[in-house]
């Protein structure tokens, strides 16, 4: 465990309101939040090292996306220690020394900020959940598929419900519950269609299953990929880094997942999420006529590539 003091050793709660930027920082955790802070600190001129216990950053995202983001952030000056763990943090004056065990050696890094970004803890203490008939497990409210925490009007949404810990997911859950309470019949929530985003530069955007996850489910998949280097809009913007990638069921054409890295790719997931919600196929996405030149053409081309029908590559 690492003791958070809110001064040198912080979580995102303290870091996001800090009035100063570090000169040297260690980020513990290579997930979305850790990488976003690493990017920001680096942009302000700090020397940043990200320590991740898994073999790669963004371990739950597509492996190709993870590798591409690693290369890009390294070029920007961020260091990574993957497959590594922090064995201790010692406060030292206005800074701290972080001891790290890597696959090859033990290193000590002296920094003026340590950001702990290794997950969230649900803030359910003292809410009386169990008194109201709900059940807690590791602090999370146990809910059914309709977000009911008991049979008597208790619901839970957002991070405490243990689903995707994202603001837009909580908003969608809140709207769903309000409609249920009002007697409406809302569309069931499809968490596979909900977007995930990492606001580095380049951005990362994804939804649904990765190739690895689809394979673990026993599915045969096809993959379509289109590089932004072949996008006229990306070239015009001077932002040709990255690609759009879709994962498709090989037998049905069902869109199982989408994984993008590049300039403003978080804006491109809408049509893919919609295709997933309405049970559209890669063929359907490939039939969309996108304005030219736009970044969204890459989504169409990736879908066409999955069907062996790519036009511009």
C-alpha positions as a Python dict, from the first residue, in 0.01 Angstrom:
ca = {
    (1, 'X'): (0, 0, 0),
    (2, 'X'): (102, 359, -66),
    (3, 'X'): (8, 624, 189),
    (4, 'X'): (-164, 918, 19),
    (5, 'X'): (-85, 1247, 193),
    (6, 'X'): (-252, 1480, -59),
    (7, 'X'): (64, 1690, -77),
    (8, 'X'): (327, 1491, -266),
    (9, 'X'): (149, 1156, -290),
    (10, 'X'): (-193, 1213, -446),
    (11, 'X'): (-494, 1053, -606),
    (12, 'X'): (-674, 1220, -896),
    (13, 'X'): (-897, 1403, -646),
    (14, 'X'): (-605, 1606, -512),
    (15, 'X'): (-421, 1626, -843),
    (16, 'X'): (-711, 1771, -1037),
    (17, 'X'): (-737, 2072, -804),
    (18, 'X'): (-364, 2123, -755),
    (19, 'X'): (-247, 2473, -844),
    (20, 'X'): (102, 2356, -939),
    (21, 'X'): (248, 2115, -1192),
    (22, 'X'): (530, 1879, -1095),
    (23, 'X'): (877, 1882, -1245),
    (24, 'X'): (926, 1507, -1198),
    (25, 'X'): (639, 1267, -1145),
    (26, 'X'): (567, 898, -1109),
    (27, 'X'): (222, 776, -1210),
    (28, 'X'): (129, 446, -1049),
    (29, 'X'): (-113, 281, -1290),
    (30, 'X'): (-126, 282, -1668),
    (31, 'X'): (-502, 298, -1709),
    (32, 'X'): (-703, 582, -1860),
    (33, 'X'): (-680, 831, -1573),
    (34, 'X'): (-311, 768, -1511),
    (35, 'X'): (-225, 818, -1876),
    (36, 'X'): (-430, 1136, -1901),
    (37, 'X'): (-241, 1288, -1610),
    (38, 'X'): (88, 1162, -1754),
    (39, 'X'): (9, 1338, -2082),
    (40, 'X'): (-88, 1665, -1909),
    (41, 'X'): (214, 1668, -1678),
    (42, 'X'): (444, 1595, -1972),
    (43, 'X'): (284, 1876, -2172),
    (44, 'X'): (367, 2114, -1886),
    (45, 'X'): (731, 2009, -1904),
    (46, 'X'): (751, 1747, -1632),
    (47, 'X'): (958, 1431, -1662),
    (48, 'X'): (699, 1155, -1619),
    (49, 'X'): (739, 783, -1552),
    (50, 'X'): (436, 554, -1562),
    (51, 'X'): (457, 231, -1362),
    (52, 'X'): (215, -44, -1466),
    (53, 'X'): (199, -391, -1314),
    (54, 'X'): (55, -552, -1627),
    (55, 'X'): (277, -618, -1931),
    (56, 'X'): (129, -319, -2116),
    (57, 'X'): (-59, 5, -2053),
    (58, 'X'): (-436, 7, -2102),
    (59, 'X'): (-435, -368, -2031),
    (60, 'X'): (-811, -401, -2081),
    (61, 'X'): (-808, -232, -2420),
    (62, 'X'): (-705, -358, -2764),
    (63, 'X'): (-342, -469, -2772),
    (64, 'X'): (-264, -286, -3098),
    (65, 'X'): (-410, 35, -2959),
    (66, 'X'): (-206, -7, -2641),
    (67, 'X'): (114, -56, -2841),
    (68, 'X'): (43, 244, -3064),
    (69, 'X'): (-26, 472, -2767),
    (70, 'X'): (289, 352, -2593),
    (71, 'X'): (498, 441, -2898),
    (72, 'X'): (336, 782, -2932),
    (73, 'X'): (372, 881, -2567),
    (74, 'X'): (732, 758, -2558),
    (75, 'X'): (809, 985, -2854),
    (76, 'X'): (660, 1270, -2651),
    (77, 'X'): (903, 1195, -2368),
    (78, 'X'): (704, 981, -2124),
    (79, 'X'): (883, 679, -1974),
    (80, 'X'): (711, 348, -1901),
    (81, 'X'): (796, 68, -1660),
    (82, 'X'): (555, -213, -1746),
    (83, 'X'): (539, -551, -1580),
    (84, 'X'): (663, -360, -1276),
    (85, 'X'): (542, -290, -926),
    (86, 'X'): (601, -18, -672),
    (87, 'X'): (752, -172, -359),
    (88, 'X'): (759, 145, -152),
    (89, 'X'): (730, 523, -143),
    (90, 'X'): (941, 725, 101),
    (91, 'X'): (874, 1093, 166),
    (92, 'X'): (1192, 1297, 144),
    (93, 'X'): (1160, 1670, 213),
    (94, 'X'): (948, 1826, -60),
    (95, 'X'): (951, 1509, -266),
    (96, 'X'): (947, 1133, -248),
    (97, 'X'): (1155, 837, -355),
    (98, 'X'): (961, 566, -534),
    (99, 'X'): (1109, 216, -528),
    (100, 'X'): (1013, 2, -827),
    (101, 'X'): (1077, -362, -905),
    (102, 'X'): (1096, -414, -1282),
    (103, 'X'): (1135, -749, -1463),
    (104, 'X'): (1511, -684, -1487),
    (105, 'X'): (1613, -472, -1189),
    (106, 'X'): (1513, -259, -895),
    (107, 'X'): (1515, 116, -948),
    (108, 'X'): (1453, 419, -726),
    (109, 'X'): (1303, 737, -868),
    (110, 'X'): (1317, 1070, -685),
    (111, 'X'): (1020, 1289, -776),
    (112, 'X'): (817, 1580, -646),
    (113, 'X'): (482, 1415, -718),
    (114, 'X'): (345, 1063, -700),
    (115, 'X'): (1, 1004, -848),
    (116, 'X'): (-174, 684, -741),
    (117, 'X'): (-410, 582, -1019),
    (118, 'X'): (-490, 216, -964),
    (119, 'X'): (-867, 199, -955),
    (120, 'X'): (-1152, 346, -758),
    (121, 'X'): (-1313, 268, -424),
    (122, 'X'): (-1692, 305, -404),
    (123, 'X'): (-1796, 578, -163),
    (124, 'X'): (-2081, 393, 9),
    (125, 'X'): (-1977, 420, 374),
    (126, 'X'): (-2247, 568, 591),
    (127, 'X'): (-2517, 574, 323),
    (128, 'X'): (-2732, 316, 500),
    (129, 'X'): (-2751, 88, 198),
    (130, 'X'): (-2780, -228, 404),
    (131, 'X'): (-3031, -66, 640),
    (132, 'X'): (-3246, 1, 334),
    (133, 'X'): (-3233, -364, 229),
    (134, 'X'): (-2940, -349, -11),
    (135, 'X'): (-2628, -563, -15),
    (136, 'X'): (-2268, -444, -33),
    (137, 'X'): (-1976, -645, -165),
    (138, 'X'): (-1633, -479, -136),
    (139, 'X'): (-1826, -153, -106),
    (140, 'X'): (-2022, -196, -429),
    (141, 'X'): (-2400, -204, -422),
    (142, 'X'): (-2522, -536, -562),
    (143, 'X'): (-2780, -477, -835),
    (144, 'X'): (-2970, -685, -1088),
    (145, 'X'): (-2986, -624, -1461),
    (146, 'X'): (-3233, -340, -1405),
    (147, 'X'): (-3013, -173, -1140),
    (148, 'X'): (-3244, -269, -853),
    (149, 'X'): (-3066, -307, -522),
    (150, 'X'): (-3370, -463, -356),
    (151, 'X'): (-3733, -530, -439),
    (152, 'X'): (-3866, -219, -271),
    (153, 'X'): (-3763, 83, -475),
    (154, 'X'): (-3390, 98, -403),
    (155, 'X'): (-3173, 145, -712),
    (156, 'X'): (-2802, 213, -761),
    (157, 'X'): (-2630, 383, -1054),
    (158, 'X'): (-2281, 496, -1144),
    (159, 'X'): (-1955, 382, -993),
    (160, 'X'): (-2116, 234, -681),
    (161, 'X'): (-2312, -14, -895),
    (162, 'X'): (-1990, -177, -1015),
    (163, 'X'): (-2055, -138, -1388),
    (164, 'X'): (-1844, 83, -1616),
    (165, 'X'): (-1713, 363, -1387),
    (166, 'X'): (-1773, 642, -1637),
    (167, 'X'): (-1976, 962, -1609),
    (168, 'X'): (-2176, 904, -1928),
    (169, 'X'): (-2265, 552, -1812),
    (170, 'X'): (-2397, 691, -1483),
    (171, 'X'): (-2600, 949, -1675),
    (172, 'X'): (-2753, 679, -1894),
    (173, 'X'): (-2832, 466, -1590),
    (174, 'X'): (-2995, 761, -1415),
    (175, 'X'): (-3218, 833, -1715),
    (176, 'X'): (-3308, 464, -1737),
    (177, 'X'): (-3414, 447, -1371),
    (178, 'X'): (-3617, 769, -1390),
    (179, 'X'): (-3805, 634, -1691),
    (180, 'X'): (-3872, 306, -1511),
    (181, 'X'): (-4002, 489, -1204),
    (182, 'X'): (-4224, 701, -1430),
    (183, 'X'): (-4382, 386, -1571),
    (184, 'X'): (-4211, 402, -1908),
    (185, 'X'): (-4051, 105, -2084),
    (186, 'X'): (-3697, 223, -2162),
    (187, 'X'): (-3462, 36, -2392),
    (188, 'X'): (-3240, -199, -2188),
    (189, 'X'): (-2889, -70, -2132),
    (190, 'X'): (-2626, -234, -2355),
    (191, 'X'): (-2292, -187, -2182),
    (192, 'X'): (-2111, -337, -2481),
    (193, 'X'): (-2229, -40, -2687),
    (194, 'X'): (-2116, 221, -2436),
    (195, 'X'): (-1804, 417, -2529),
    (196, 'X'): (-1476, 422, -2341),
    (197, 'X'): (-1234, 708, -2393),
    (198, 'X'): (-880, 812, -2304),
    (199, 'X'): (-811, 1184, -2345),
    (200, 'X'): (-444, 1177, -2428),
    (201, 'X'): (-307, 1300, -2760),
    (202, 'X'): (-362, 1088, -2961),
    (203, 'X'): (-697, 998, -2811),
    (204, 'X'): (-819, 642, -2761),
    (205, 'X'): (-1183, 544, -2809),
    (206, 'X'): (-1341, 202, -2789),
    (207, 'X'): (-1656, 6, -2731),
    (208, 'X'): (-1747, -361, -2711),
    (209, 'X'): (-1512, -658, -2727),
    (210, 'X'): (-1146, -673, -2819),
    (211, 'X'): (-1014, -950, -3044),
    (212, 'X'): (-884, -1131, -2737),
    (213, 'X'): (-1215, -1109, -2552),
    (214, 'X'): (-1414, -1226, -2853),
    (215, 'X'): (-1179, -1520, -2897),
    (216, 'X'): (-1212, -1609, -2529),
    (217, 'X'): (-1589, -1623, -2585),
    (218, 'X'): (-1530, -1884, -2853),
    (219, 'X'): (-1622, -1657, -3143),
    (220, 'X'): (-1460, -1663, -3483),
    (221, 'X'): (-1392, -1303, -3577),
    (222, 'X'): (-1289, -1087, -3868),
    (223, 'X'): (-1098, -763, -3818),
    (224, 'X'): (-1106, -452, -4031),
    (225, 'X'): (-849, -176, -3992),
    (226, 'X'): (-792, 158, -4161),
    (227, 'X'): (-497, 390, -4089),
    (228, 'X'): (-551, 764, -4060),
    (229, 'X'): (-242, 799, -4279),
    (230, 'X'): (-482, 718, -4566),
    (231, 'X'): (-743, 973, -4450),
    (232, 'X'): (-750, 1301, -4644),
    (233, 'X'): (-901, 1484, -4346),
    (234, 'X'): (-637, 1354, -4106),
    (235, 'X'): (-359, 1450, -4347),
    (236, 'X'): (-506, 1798, -4391),
    (237, 'X'): (-516, 1840, -4013),
    (238, 'X'): (-159, 1720, -3974),
    (239, 'X'): (-288, 1437, -3756),
    (240, 'X'): (-233, 1117, -3950),
    (241, 'X'): (-128, 908, -3650),
    (242, 'X'): (-340, 608, -3553),
    (243, 'X'): (-612, 391, -3700),
    (244, 'X'): (-971, 273, -3677),
    (245, 'X'): (-1034, -96, -3613),
    (246, 'X'): (-1351, -304, -3591),
    (247, 'X'): (-1403, -658, -3462),
    (248, 'X'): (-1680, -848, -3640),
    (249, 'X'): (-1841, -1189, -3593),
    (250, 'X'): (-1711, -1394, -3886),
    (251, 'X'): (-2038, -1580, -3947),
    (252, 'X'): (-2302, -1311, -3890),
    (253, 'X'): (-2117, -985, -3954),
    (254, 'X'): (-2232, -857, -3612),
    (255, 'X'): (-2026, -564, -3489),
    (256, 'X'): (-1864, -690, -3169),
    (257, 'X'): (-1625, -407, -3093),
    (258, 'X'): (-1448, -98, -3221),
    (259, 'X'): (-1107, 37, -3123),
    (260, 'X'): (-964, 367, -3242),
    (261, 'X'): (-656, 574, -3174),
    (262, 'X'): (-590, 912, -3329),
    (263, 'X'): (-693, 1275, -3348),
    (264, 'X'): (-1036, 1339, -3189),
    (265, 'X'): (-1139, 974, -3228),
    (266, 'X'): (-1368, 1002, -2925),
    (267, 'X'): (-1604, 1188, -3160),
    (268, 'X'): (-1625, 891, -3397),
    (269, 'X'): (-1784, 624, -3179),
    (270, 'X'): (-2143, 744, -3215),
    (271, 'X'): (-2231, 566, -3537),
    (272, 'X'): (-2058, 249, -3420),
    (273, 'X'): (-2246, 249, -3089),
    (274, 'X'): (-2570, 306, -3278),
    (275, 'X'): (-2490, 17, -3510),
    (276, 'X'): (-2433, -204, -3208),
    (277, 'X'): (-2759, -95, -3040),
    (278, 'X'): (-2970, -170, -3349),
    (279, 'X'): (-2782, -496, -3411),
    (280, 'X'): (-2625, -361, -3727),
    (281, 'X'): (-2347, -536, -3913),
    (282, 'X'): (-2016, -431, -4059),
    (283, 'X'): (-2192, -435, -4396),
    (284, 'X'): (-2440, -175, -4264),
    (285, 'X'): (-2163, 50, -4131),
    (286, 'X'): (-1980, 16, -4461),
    (287, 'X'): (-2294, 128, -4646),
    (288, 'X'): (-2302, 465, -4467),
    (289, 'X'): (-2207, 757, -4692),
    (290, 'X'): (-1980, 990, -4497),
    (291, 'X'): (-1901, 1344, -4605),
    (292, 'X'): (-1560, 1387, -4764),
    (293, 'X'): (-1317, 1475, -4628),
    (294, 'X'): (-1401, 1369, -4271),
    (295, 'X'): (-1235, 1153, -4010),
    (296, 'X'): (-1554, 944, -3997),
    (297, 'X'): (-1465, 798, -4336),
    (298, 'X'): (-1207, 587, -4152),
    (299, 'X'): (-1487, 413, -3962),
    (300, 'X'): (-1661, 321, -4287),
    (301, 'X'): (-1335, 202, -4440),
    (302, 'X'): (-1253, -17, -4139),
    (303, 'X'): (-1597, -179, -4165),
    (304, 'X'): (-1545, -235, -4537),
    (305, 'X'): (-1201, -383, -4466),
    (306, 'X'): (-1358, -639, -4232),
    (307, 'X'): (-1568, -756, -4527),
    (308, 'X'): (-1271, -752, -4767),
    (309, 'X'): (-1416, -453, -4952),
    (310, 'X'): (-1193, -160, -4848),
    (311, 'X'): (-1179, 112, -5112),
    (312, 'X'): (-894, 342, -5018),
    (313, 'X'): (-630, 102, -4894),
}
